[in-house]
Each structure stands twice: as C-alpha cells, then as structure tokens.
Amino acid sequence: MKILTSLLIMLLVLLTVTFQLTDYSNKELKVVFRYDDYSKYSSLALESELFEMVSSKGGGLIVGVIPYPYEPHPEIAADFDKPVFLNSEKLDLLKQYHKNDTIEIATHGFDHKNNEILDYRSEFAGLPELEQQHLLNLARQQLTSALGIEITAFVPPFNNLDRNTLTALKNSGYTLLSAAGSNPLYQAGDIDYLPGGPYPNRLRSVIDAAVANNHYDALIISTQHPYDIKESGEEMPAFRKNKVQVSIADIASDLDYISKIDNIRFTSPAKMFNNKENLSAERLISNMQLWDSLVTQHKLLPSPLNIYPIYGLYYSLEAANDMYFKQIIIASSLFLIILLLTLISSKLLLSLFYKSIWLPRVITLFALLLMGAGLAKAYLSGFYFLTAFVTTVAIGLALSACFRCKNKVV
C-alpha cells in the first residue's frame, strides 16, 4: 500500500508540473491569406479590390496563378513557347502588388486539370517524375518570363501531390510549397512548407477558438478561391460541402476584428520571410505528429484539459512539440493514476472485509463486466476517453482481485 501511495504522489506531482501552461504572453497568432485560381478567367475587378484591401490592412497573400488553364500538357520532347494565358491587365496587377510586398506569386499547376489517373483529383499525382518536372519547369519559367519576377512558390491544384512532385519541385528550382497539411509524404529537405488553412467563412471561428484556448504561437493560412467570394459571380462547386460564400465586406470585417485583438496580427509572406519564420519540413512534420497522435485521434483526455490542437492553426515547431510532449505525459500519468487509485481503493476494501470469500469473486466479475462494456463501446463508437477510463478501472480491479487470491494461496 505504501509503495502504491508513493507512486501515486509522484505521478500527481509529475502531472501538475507537466500541465503548467506555456506562457504565450509574448507570442503572436499570425494570419496570412492564400488566394488560388488566379487566371485569365477569374474576376479582375474582384482581385483588384481584394489585393488593395489586403494591402491597406498591412497583410498579404500567396497568389496561386494558373498559367495555362485548360491547355493540354505538352510532350516532354516537344518545343513549347506559348506565353502564359494572362492579359496585360492581369500581369500588371500581379506586378503592382508584388512590388509593394503584398503578394507572393506561386504557380498553381500548369493547366489545373484533373489528370484522372488516381481515385482522387490531382494534376500531378500519378505522373512520372520527369513529366512532372517538365510541367513545373515550364510553368515557373514562362510565368517568370512574363512577369520579370523570379517565381519559386508552388500551390498544387486540388492540394494533391505525390513523392515525385516533391523531387520534381526541388529539381525545378522551387523553394516554397503551399498544400494541404495532412499528407504523410512530406520530408525534410530544401523546400519550405506553408500549408493551407480554413476557408474565409470559417476564419473568425478559428480565431475565436485560438483566443479562447490561449493558442497564439501559430499561423492561420486562410485559403480562398474566387468562388468563395460573392463578388466573383461564381457558384460554389459541388465538391465543397459548406456552400457559404463571403463578401469583400465580410473579409474586411474579419480583418478589422483581427486588428482589435491583442497578440493577433495580419501579416504577409514577405514579412514572414524577412522575419525568418520557421517554415521547415520539421515544423510541418511536428504538426502532423500532433494531429496523428493517439491522444488527438482518440480524444483520450477530457476536453477541459485544453491539450488538443485547434483546426486551422499551424503551430510553431516549439508549440507543436510542447503540446505533443504534454499529451504523452498527461495521458500516461492520468491513466496510471486511475489505475493506482483503483488498486488502492479495492485493496482497502478487501482489507476491510479480509474474511469475505465472495468479495474477490464479485470484484473479478465486476471487472469482467466493465471490460466487456468497454470493449463493446469501443467496437460500437470507437476507443475514446470514457472507454479508456472504464478499461483502466477494470484492469485495476482485476489485478487487485488477482493479488488477493495469490496472497491467500501463499
């Protein structure tokens, strides 16, 4: 009993120390926009208004430009000298806002068509590496030539790519990739990563969740398309489950809202680069590790403990690693404490009724029933906190009964 009690005290101390909240008073939650599908077909009026508004608010965007919408992929051996499909007004708009550091220009594929090779939509995934490299080279070189601006960023159409795409990007001179942040193929290397985040209709709710939970050491990359904005005149596509569009006025309102909250700042890619923001593969991998952890996936800790990542936040390397470490320590300590409390209480109960023959059998039966209930719940609705709690108690009761029986035999 003394050993169990001492161990319980040690775990409680460890849990208390580990659970001390990180001081975020000197940290900032930074918001940046990503605007996809800039092409000859997108609304010049909308983009002019959006870029000017963002510039006036001191922020910026990554602009994914489609150089050759609906143009067939050229053969590797064929000569290709077509200029990008952007008129002078479209090109001048990009030059103007790149010059004042409002936008970072990225190629958004070659033609943004689904290659229909795989079960999911992608322009590049499934293509041979040399073909991908050829297309990426053409898109970058032709857009660079048209703008007189070195293009080194890439936004994959449909947010999908494969390992060949990563190699092709490195071999084609790209240094920044902005895609979905949940793909397991990312790896350390020479490319920086800036994964896309919430659509504009969810931006404010993500900010509110971050503020409510004191999660400031992170980025929000709000990903927008023309069809997200009412003034584009486009309808929301069928594949988007949430059909809510926003207006330019809604976006302006969100930016005004951001400006009034401490520790939150609307920023631009240029400012992040100048301030040497860590956009390394290590940061992305740490964020994916946090989202893929057993604690996060199975909600093994009570929500009030505030130890889960918030959708839409791209945590710093330090914040992601800190939260992941705390998840492991707190979850391990909590369930060991539950186990020890069960052992101590059942041992105390058995010592009070040490002459009872039927009590150990009742405890064993109850443990088996609890275990069965836990397994049934896990099968029906998944293995989550309540199931883990019940299972841990069942194990503690079973161990206590076993120890009692063993001592009696001895």
GROMACS .gro file of C-alpha atoms in nm:
model
  410
    1MET     CA    1   0.000   0.000   0.000
    2LYS     CA    2   0.283   0.242   0.084
    3ILE     CA    3   0.453   0.177  -0.249
    4LEU     CA    4   0.130   0.240  -0.439
    5THR     CA    5   0.062   0.559  -0.242
    6SER     CA    6   0.416   0.689  -0.300
    7LEU     CA    7   0.392   0.617  -0.669
    8LEU     CA    8   0.056   0.793  -0.684
    9ILE     CA    9   0.201   1.104  -0.517
   10MET     CA   10   0.495   1.108  -0.759
   11LEU     CA   11   0.259   1.084  -1.057
   12LEU     CA   12   0.041   1.364  -0.923
   13VAL     CA   13   0.348   1.587  -0.887
   14LEU     CA   14   0.462   1.498  -1.241
   15LEU     CA   15   0.115   1.566  -1.379
   16THR     CA   16   0.096   1.902  -1.204
   17VAL     CA   17   0.439   2.013  -1.328
   18THR     CA   18   0.377   1.897  -1.684
   19PHE     CA   19   0.037   2.058  -1.705
   20GLN     CA   20   0.171   2.405  -1.629
   21LEU     CA   21   0.050   2.615  -1.921
   22THR     CA   22   0.313   2.758  -2.153
   23ASP     CA   23   0.343   3.137  -2.133
   24TYR     CA   24   0.211   3.276  -2.461
   25SER     CA   25   0.212   3.641  -2.349
   26ASN     CA   26   0.497   3.723  -2.587
   27LYS     CA   27   0.369   3.508  -2.875
   28GLU     CA   28   0.165   3.614  -3.177
   29LEU     CA   29  -0.101   3.442  -3.381
   30LYS     CA   30  -0.029   3.547  -3.738
   31VAL     CA   31  -0.286   3.544  -4.019
   32VAL     CA   32  -0.198   3.535  -4.389
   33PHE     CA   33  -0.417   3.476  -4.695
   34ARG     CA   34  -0.376   3.235  -4.984
   35TYR     CA   35  -0.574   3.308  -5.299
   36ASP     CA   36  -0.596   3.023  -5.553
   37ASP     CA   37  -0.716   3.000  -5.915
   38TYR     CA   38  -0.591   3.338  -6.038
   39SER     CA   39  -0.621   3.301  -6.416
   40LYS     CA   40  -0.744   3.463  -6.736
   41TYR     CA   41  -1.096   3.359  -6.632
   42SER     CA   42  -1.102   3.492  -6.274
   43SER     CA   43  -1.253   3.831  -6.194
   44LEU     CA   44  -1.004   4.116  -6.236
   45ALA     CA   45  -1.238   4.356  -6.054
   46LEU     CA   46  -1.263   4.124  -5.752
   47GLU     CA   47  -0.889   4.063  -5.738
   48SER     CA   48  -0.808   4.433  -5.768
   49GLU     CA   49  -1.040   4.511  -5.479
   50LEU     CA   50  -0.916   4.218  -5.268
   51PHE     CA   51  -0.546   4.294  -5.320
   52GLU     CA   52  -0.594   4.664  -5.242
   53MET     CA   53  -0.790   4.588  -4.926
   54VAL     CA   54  -0.530   4.340  -4.805
   55SER     CA   55  -0.251   4.587  -4.882
   56SER     CA   56  -0.427   4.867  -4.692
   57LYS     CA   57  -0.459   4.639  -4.388
   58GLY     CA   58  -0.085   4.566  -4.387
   59GLY     CA   59  -0.120   4.199  -4.477
   60GLY     CA   60  -0.057   3.982  -4.777
   61LEU     CA   61  -0.143   3.680  -4.986
   62ILE     CA   62   0.013   3.389  -5.164
   63VAL     CA   63  -0.148   3.404  -5.508
   64GLY     CA   64  -0.170   3.073  -5.695
   65VAL     CA   65  -0.162   3.156  -6.068
   66ILE     CA   66  -0.277   2.908  -6.334
   67PRO     CA   67  -0.050   2.977  -6.634
   68TYR     CA   68  -0.231   2.768  -6.897
   69PRO     CA   69  -0.590   2.686  -6.789
   70TYR     CA   70  -0.739   2.400  -6.995
   71GLU     CA   71  -0.431   2.376  -7.216
   72PRO     CA   72  -0.324   2.010  -7.277
   73HIS     CA   73   0.004   1.904  -7.121
   74PRO     CA   74   0.285   1.938  -7.378
   75GLU     CA   75   0.505   1.641  -7.460
   76ILE     CA   76   0.847   1.640  -7.296
   77ALA     CA   77   1.029   1.634  -7.629
   78ALA     CA   78   0.809   1.898  -7.794
   79ASP     CA   79   0.902   2.264  -7.820
   80PHE     CA   80   0.677   2.488  -7.614
   81ASP     CA   81   0.694   2.864  -7.646
   82LYS     CA   82   0.341   2.981  -7.574
   83PRO     CA   83   0.320   3.284  -7.343
   84VAL     CA   84   0.114   3.242  -7.030
   85PHE     CA   85  -0.260   3.292  -7.078
   86LEU     CA   86  -0.278   3.623  -6.889
   87ASN     CA   87  -0.354   3.959  -7.049
   88SER     CA   88  -0.158   4.274  -6.968
   89GLU     CA   89  -0.405   4.387  -6.701
   90LYS     CA   90  -0.376   4.058  -6.515
   91LEU     CA   91   0.004   4.067  -6.535
   92ASP     CA   92   0.021   4.432  -6.428
   93LEU     CA   93  -0.195   4.362  -6.123
   94LEU     CA   94   0.044   4.090  -6.008
   95LYS     CA   95   0.348   4.310  -6.069
   96GLN     CA   96   0.194   4.605  -5.881
   97TYR     CA   97   0.116   4.415  -5.562
   98HIS     CA   98   0.430   4.204  -5.572
   99LYS     CA   99   0.635   4.524  -5.588
  100ASN     CA  100   0.484   4.655  -5.264
  101ASP     CA  101   0.528   4.314  -5.092
  102THR     CA  102   0.154   4.242  -5.071
  103ILE     CA  103   0.163   3.919  -5.268
  104GLU     CA  104   0.391   3.620  -5.317
  105ILE     CA  105   0.324   3.473  -5.660
  106ALA     CA  106   0.306   3.094  -5.697
  107THR     CA  107   0.241   2.866  -5.989
  108HIS     CA  108  -0.087   2.685  -5.938
  109GLY     CA  109  -0.013   2.390  -6.161
  110PHE     CA  110   0.025   2.404  -6.537
  111ASP     CA  111  -0.339   2.380  -6.653
  112HIS     CA  112  -0.518   2.286  -6.325
  113LYS     CA  113  -0.694   1.992  -6.490
  114ASN     CA  114  -0.757   1.660  -6.317
  115ASN     CA  115  -0.534   1.401  -6.482
  116GLU     CA  116  -0.784   1.127  -6.379
  117ILE     CA  117  -0.505   0.880  -6.307
  118LEU     CA  118  -0.589   0.820  -5.942
  119ASP     CA  119  -0.910   0.792  -5.741
  120TYR     CA  120  -0.865   1.145  -5.610
  121ARG     CA  121  -0.836   1.464  -5.812
  122SER     CA  122  -0.488   1.585  -5.897
  123GLU     CA  123  -0.299   1.738  -6.188
  124PHE     CA  124   0.038   1.594  -6.087
  125ALA     CA  125   0.000   1.290  -5.859
  126GLY     CA  126   0.043   0.969  -6.058
  127LEU     CA  127   0.252   1.122  -6.336
  128PRO     CA  128   0.616   1.012  -6.387
  129GLU     CA  129   0.873   1.232  -6.216
  130LEU     CA  130   1.028   1.357  -6.542
  131GLU     CA  131   0.689   1.461  -6.677
  132GLN     CA  132   0.608   1.645  -6.354
  133GLN     CA  133   0.945   1.818  -6.362
  134HIS     CA  134   0.888   1.924  -6.723
  135LEU     CA  135   0.549   2.078  -6.643
  136LEU     CA  136   0.675   2.250  -6.328
  137ASN     CA  137   0.975   2.392  -6.514
  138LEU     CA  138   0.758   2.527  -6.795
  139ALA     CA  139   0.506   2.684  -6.558
  140ARG     CA  140   0.776   2.852  -6.350
  141GLN     CA  141   0.993   2.968  -6.639
  142GLN     CA  142   0.707   3.103  -6.850
  143LEU     CA  143   0.545   3.286  -6.557
  144THR     CA  144   0.884   3.425  -6.451
  145SER     CA  145   0.945   3.547  -6.805
  146ALA     CA  146   0.601   3.710  -6.834
  147LEU     CA  147   0.631   3.896  -6.504
  148GLY     CA  148   1.003   3.962  -6.482
  149ILE     CA  149   0.977   3.820  -6.128
  150GLU     CA  150   1.152   3.505  -6.004
  151ILE     CA  151   0.881   3.253  -5.913
  152THR     CA  152   0.980   2.992  -5.655
  153ALA     CA  153   0.647   2.902  -5.486
  154PHE     CA  154   0.403   2.627  -5.586
  155VAL     CA  155   0.042   2.557  -5.492
  156PRO     CA  156  -0.068   2.214  -5.623
  157PRO     CA  157  -0.411   2.201  -5.787
  158PHE     CA  158  -0.666   2.023  -5.565
  159ASN     CA  159  -0.400   2.030  -5.287
  160ASN     CA  160  -0.277   1.688  -5.404
  161LEU     CA  161   0.072   1.573  -5.497
  162ASP     CA  162   0.299   1.271  -5.454
  163ARG     CA  163   0.664   1.196  -5.380
  164ASN     CA  164   0.757   1.250  -5.744
  165THR     CA  165   0.614   1.603  -5.717
  166LEU     CA  166   0.841   1.683  -5.422
  167THR     CA  167   1.151   1.567  -5.608
  168ALA     CA  168   1.042   1.747  -5.924
  169LEU     CA  169   0.987   2.069  -5.728
  170LYS     CA  170   1.338   2.061  -5.584
  171ASN     CA  171   1.488   1.988  -5.926
  172SER     CA  172   1.286   2.271  -6.084
  173GLY     CA  173   1.403   2.549  -5.854
  174TYR     CA  174   1.101   2.577  -5.624
  175THR     CA  175   1.163   2.663  -5.260
  176LEU     CA  176   0.811   2.702  -5.114
  177LEU     CA  177   0.517   2.461  -5.124
  178SER     CA  178   0.170   2.550  -5.002
  179ALA     CA  179  -0.060   2.249  -4.996
  180ALA     CA  180  -0.275   2.057  -4.752
  181GLY     CA  181  -0.103   1.992  -4.420
  182SER     CA  182  -0.209   1.630  -4.368
  183ASN     CA  183  -0.016   1.444  -4.637
  184PRO     CA  184   0.224   1.184  -4.487
  185LEU     CA  185   0.478   1.208  -4.771
  186TYR     CA  186   0.645   1.533  -4.663
  187GLN     CA  187   1.006   1.509  -4.560
  188ALA     CA  188   1.300   1.723  -4.458
  189GLY     CA  189   1.474   1.897  -4.744
  190ASP     CA  190   1.533   2.226  -4.918
  191ILE     CA  191   1.166   2.320  -4.954
  192ASP     CA  192   0.971   2.533  -4.709
  193TYR     CA  193   0.609   2.445  -4.632
  194LEU     CA  194   0.314   2.675  -4.574
  195PRO     CA  195   0.004   2.453  -4.562
  196GLY     CA  196  -0.338   2.589  -4.649
  197GLY     CA  197  -0.590   2.653  -4.374
  198PRO     CA  198  -0.955   2.746  -4.317
  199TYR     CA  199  -1.180   2.888  -4.587
  200PRO     CA  200  -1.284   3.252  -4.531
  201ASN     CA  201  -1.626   3.165  -4.391
  202ARG     CA  202  -1.453   2.982  -4.103
  203LEU     CA  203  -1.171   3.228  -4.034
  204ARG     CA  204  -1.337   3.410  -3.745
  205SER     CA  205  -1.442   3.090  -3.566
  206VAL     CA  206  -1.082   2.962  -3.584
  207ILE     CA  207  -0.954   3.290  -3.439
  208ASP     CA  208  -1.213   3.280  -3.160
  209ALA     CA  209  -1.115   2.922  -3.073
  210ALA     CA  210  -0.747   3.017  -3.063
  211VAL     CA  211  -0.815   3.314  -2.834
  212ALA     CA  212  -1.045   3.113  -2.605
  213ASN     CA  213  -0.783   2.841  -2.562
  214ASN     CA  214  -0.477   3.070  -2.546
  215HIS     CA  215  -0.325   2.912  -2.859
  216TYR     CA  216  -0.125   3.201  -3.002
  217ASP     CA  217   0.206   3.054  -3.116
  218ALA     CA  218   0.076   2.961  -3.462
  219LEU     CA  219  -0.013   3.068  -3.815
  220ILE     CA  220  -0.350   3.076  -3.989
  221ILE     CA  221  -0.328   3.048  -4.368
  222SER     CA  222  -0.682   3.131  -4.482
  223THR     CA  223  -0.729   2.968  -4.823
  224GLN     CA  224  -0.960   3.145  -5.065
  225HIS     CA  225  -1.085   3.086  -5.417
  226PRO     CA  226  -1.284   3.319  -5.641
  227TYR     CA  227  -1.597   3.112  -5.578
  228ASP     CA  228  -1.561   3.169  -5.201
  229ILE     CA  229  -1.637   3.537  -5.258
  230LYS     CA  230  -1.978   3.659  -5.372
  231GLU     CA  231  -1.839   3.938  -5.589
  232SER     CA  232  -1.671   3.683  -5.817
  233GLY     CA  233  -2.008   3.591  -5.965
  234GLU     CA  234  -1.912   3.223  -5.947
  235GLU     CA  235  -2.114   2.948  -5.784
  236MET     CA  236  -1.970   2.729  -5.512
  237PRO     CA  237  -1.864   2.395  -5.669
  238ALA     CA  238  -2.045   2.073  -5.582
  239PHE     CA  239  -1.744   1.916  -5.406
  240ARG     CA  240  -1.746   2.184  -5.135
  241LYS     CA  241  -1.976   2.062  -4.860
  242ASN     CA  242  -2.005   2.402  -4.697
  243LYS     CA  243  -2.171   2.629  -4.952
  244VAL     CA  244  -2.135   2.953  -4.754
  245GLN     CA  245  -1.984   3.236  -4.954
  246VAL     CA  246  -1.849   3.558  -4.805
  247SER     CA  247  -1.837   3.911  -4.940
  248ILE     CA  248  -1.545   4.151  -4.961
  249ALA     CA  249  -1.715   4.341  -4.680
  250ASP     CA  250  -1.713   4.023  -4.465
  251ILE     CA  251  -1.340   3.979  -4.523
  252ALA     CA  252  -1.278   4.344  -4.435
  253SER     CA  253  -1.482   4.298  -4.118
  254ASP     CA  254  -1.271   3.996  -4.019
  255LEU     CA  255  -0.953   4.196  -4.072
  256ASP     CA  256  -1.087   4.481  -3.858
  257TYR     CA  257  -1.176   4.222  -3.594
  258ILE     CA  258  -0.820   4.087  -3.602
  259SER     CA  259  -0.673   4.434  -3.558
  260LYS     CA  260  -0.862   4.481  -3.231
  261ILE     CA  261  -0.736   4.163  -3.062
  262ASP     CA  262  -0.408   4.154  -2.873
  263ASN     CA  263  -0.146   3.903  -2.986
  264ILE     CA  264  -0.300   3.860  -3.333
  265ARG     CA  265  -0.154   4.019  -3.645
  266PHE     CA  266  -0.244   4.016  -4.013
  267THR     CA  267   0.084   3.962  -4.196
  268SER     CA  268   0.227   3.891  -4.540
  269PRO     CA  269   0.455   3.625  -4.686
  270ALA     CA  270   0.726   3.890  -4.737
  271LYS     CA  271   0.720   3.986  -4.369
  272MET     CA  272   0.738   3.620  -4.265
  273PHE     CA  273   1.039   3.562  -4.490
  274ASN     CA  274   1.211   3.879  -4.365
  275ASN     CA  275   1.148   3.777  -4.004
  276LYS     CA  276   1.284   3.428  -4.078
  277GLU     CA  277   0.961   3.249  -3.986
  278ASN     CA  278   1.035   2.878  -3.947
  279LEU     CA  279   0.860   2.710  -4.240
  280SER     CA  280   1.076   2.399  -4.239
  281ALA     CA  281   0.967   2.044  -4.303
  282GLU     CA  282   1.036   1.973  -3.935
  283ARG     CA  283   0.761   2.214  -3.837
  284LEU     CA  284   0.512   2.052  -4.073
  285ILE     CA  285   0.604   1.702  -3.954
  286SER     CA  286   0.565   1.808  -3.589
  287ASN     CA  287   0.219   1.946  -3.662
  288MET     CA  288   0.118   1.625  -3.840
  289GLN     CA  289   0.258   1.420  -3.550
  290LEU     CA  290   0.041   1.622  -3.311
  291TRP     CA  291  -0.272   1.571  -3.520
  292ASP     CA  292  -0.199   1.200  -3.571
  293SER     CA  293  -0.119   1.122  -3.208
  294LEU     CA  294  -0.327   0.859  -3.027
  295VAL     CA  295  -0.440   1.122  -2.777
  296THR     CA  296  -0.568   1.355  -3.051
  297GLN     CA  297  -0.716   1.086  -3.271
  298HIS     CA  298  -0.895   0.904  -2.987
  299LYS     CA  299  -0.967   1.202  -2.760
  300LEU     CA  300  -0.805   1.018  -2.469
  301LEU     CA  301  -0.806   1.324  -2.244
  302PRO     CA  302  -1.103   1.529  -2.122
  303SER     CA  303  -1.165   1.836  -2.340
  304PRO     CA  304  -1.135   2.086  -2.049
  305LEU     CA  305  -0.766   1.997  -2.020
  306ASN     CA  306  -0.716   2.200  -2.343
  307ILE     CA  307  -0.446   1.972  -2.478
  308TYR     CA  308  -0.576   1.922  -2.833
  309PRO     CA  309  -0.471   2.115  -3.145
  310ILE     CA  310  -0.730   2.351  -3.292
  311TYR     CA  311  -0.842   2.308  -3.651
  312GLY     CA  312  -0.697   2.577  -3.877
  313LEU     CA  313  -0.390   2.656  -3.665
  314TYR     CA  314  -0.043   2.580  -3.796
  315TYR     CA  315   0.159   2.566  -3.475
  316SER     CA  316   0.520   2.669  -3.442
  317LEU     CA  317   0.772   2.387  -3.415
  318GLU     CA  318   0.813   2.455  -3.043
  319ALA     CA  319   0.439   2.478  -2.971
  320ALA     CA  320   0.359   2.158  -3.164
  321ASN     CA  321   0.635   1.962  -2.989
  322ASP     CA  322   0.537   2.106  -2.649
  323MET     CA  323   0.172   2.005  -2.691
  324TYR     CA  324   0.266   1.657  -2.817
  325PHE     CA  325   0.501   1.602  -2.521
  326LYS     CA  326   0.233   1.716  -2.277
  327GLN     CA  327  -0.022   1.484  -2.437
  328ILE     CA  328   0.205   1.184  -2.380
  329ILE     CA  329   0.298   1.273  -2.021
  330ILE     CA  330  -0.051   1.379  -1.911
  331ALA     CA  331  -0.228   1.082  -2.072
  332SER     CA  332   0.023   0.833  -1.931
  333SER     CA  333   0.012   0.990  -1.584
  334LEU     CA  334  -0.366   1.024  -1.578
  335PHE     CA  335  -0.436   0.661  -1.664
  336LEU     CA  336  -0.166   0.537  -1.426
  337ILE     CA  337  -0.327   0.746  -1.151
  338ILE     CA  338  -0.668   0.597  -1.234
  339LEU     CA  339  -0.512   0.250  -1.221
  340LEU     CA  340  -0.338   0.321  -0.889
  341LEU     CA  341  -0.649   0.474  -0.732
  342THR     CA  342  -0.846   0.167  -0.836
  343LEU     CA  343  -0.582  -0.065  -0.689
  344ILE     CA  344  -0.559   0.133  -0.364
  345SER     CA  345  -0.935   0.162  -0.313
  346SER     CA  346  -1.006  -0.203  -0.397
  347LYS     CA  347  -0.711  -0.317  -0.180
  348LEU     CA  348  -0.851  -0.108   0.106
  349LEU     CA  349  -1.196  -0.258   0.054
  350LEU     CA  350  -1.055  -0.610   0.051
  351SER     CA  351  -0.854  -0.545   0.369
  352LEU     CA  352  -1.169  -0.426   0.549
  353PHE     CA  353  -1.350  -0.744   0.451
  354TYR     CA  354  -1.048  -0.974   0.453
  355LYS     CA  355  -1.254  -1.269   0.578
  356SER     CA  356  -1.501  -1.244   0.294
  357ILE     CA  357  -1.481  -1.529   0.043
  358TRP     CA  358  -1.721  -1.384  -0.210
  359LEU     CA  359  -1.587  -1.023  -0.232
  360PRO     CA  360  -1.284  -1.103  -0.455
  361ARG     CA  361  -1.516  -1.301  -0.682
  362VAL     CA  362  -1.762  -1.011  -0.702
  363ILE     CA  363  -1.479  -0.769  -0.782
  364THR     CA  364  -1.349  -1.005  -1.054
  365LEU     CA  365  -1.698  -1.041  -1.202
  366PHE     CA  366  -1.749  -0.665  -1.195
  367ALA     CA  367  -1.409  -0.615  -1.361
  368LEU     CA  368  -1.507  -0.858  -1.639
  369LEU     CA  369  -1.840  -0.681  -1.689
  370LEU     CA  370  -1.665  -0.343  -1.707
  371MET     CA  371  -1.411  -0.481  -1.952
  372GLY     CA  372  -1.690  -0.621  -2.167
  373ALA     CA  373  -1.876  -0.290  -2.159
  374GLY     CA  374  -1.558  -0.107  -2.256
  375LEU     CA  375  -1.488  -0.339  -2.547
  376ALA     CA  376  -1.849  -0.313  -2.665
  377LYS     CA  377  -1.834   0.067  -2.658
  378ALA     CA  378  -1.501   0.065  -2.839
  379TYR     CA  379  -1.649  -0.159  -3.108
  380LEU     CA  380  -1.965   0.048  -3.148
  381SER     CA  381  -1.835   0.404  -3.119
  382GLY     CA  382  -1.455   0.392  -3.106
  383PHE     CA  383  -1.193   0.389  -2.834
  384TYR     CA  384  -1.223   0.727  -2.661
  385PHE     CA  385  -1.170   0.868  -2.310
  386LEU     CA  386  -1.470   0.704  -2.143
  387THR     CA  387  -1.381   0.365  -2.289
  388ALA     CA  388  -1.017   0.405  -2.182
  389PHE     CA  389  -1.128   0.509  -1.833
  390VAL     CA  390  -1.362   0.211  -1.791
  391THR     CA  391  -1.100  -0.030  -1.928
  392THR     CA  392  -0.832   0.105  -1.693
  393VAL     CA  393  -1.063   0.067  -1.390
  394ALA     CA  394  -1.149  -0.287  -1.499
  395ILE     CA  395  -0.779  -0.377  -1.523
  396GLY     CA  396  -0.714  -0.229  -1.178
  397LEU     CA  397  -0.999  -0.427  -1.021
  398ALA     CA  398  -0.888  -0.748  -1.190
  399LEU     CA  399  -0.528  -0.700  -1.073
  400SER     CA  400  -0.642  -0.628  -0.718
  401ALA     CA  401  -0.853  -0.947  -0.707
  402CYS     CA  402  -0.565  -1.149  -0.855
  403PHE     CA  403  -0.320  -1.016  -0.593
  404ARG     CA  404  -0.568  -1.106  -0.316
  405CYS     CA  405  -0.611  -1.459  -0.446
  406LYS     CA  406  -0.235  -1.501  -0.484
  407ASN     CA  407  -0.171  -1.383  -0.129
  408LYS     CA  408  -0.435  -1.625   0.004
  409VAL     CA  409  -0.274  -1.917  -0.178
  410VAL     CA  410   0.065  -1.824  -0.036
   0.00000   0.00000   0.00000
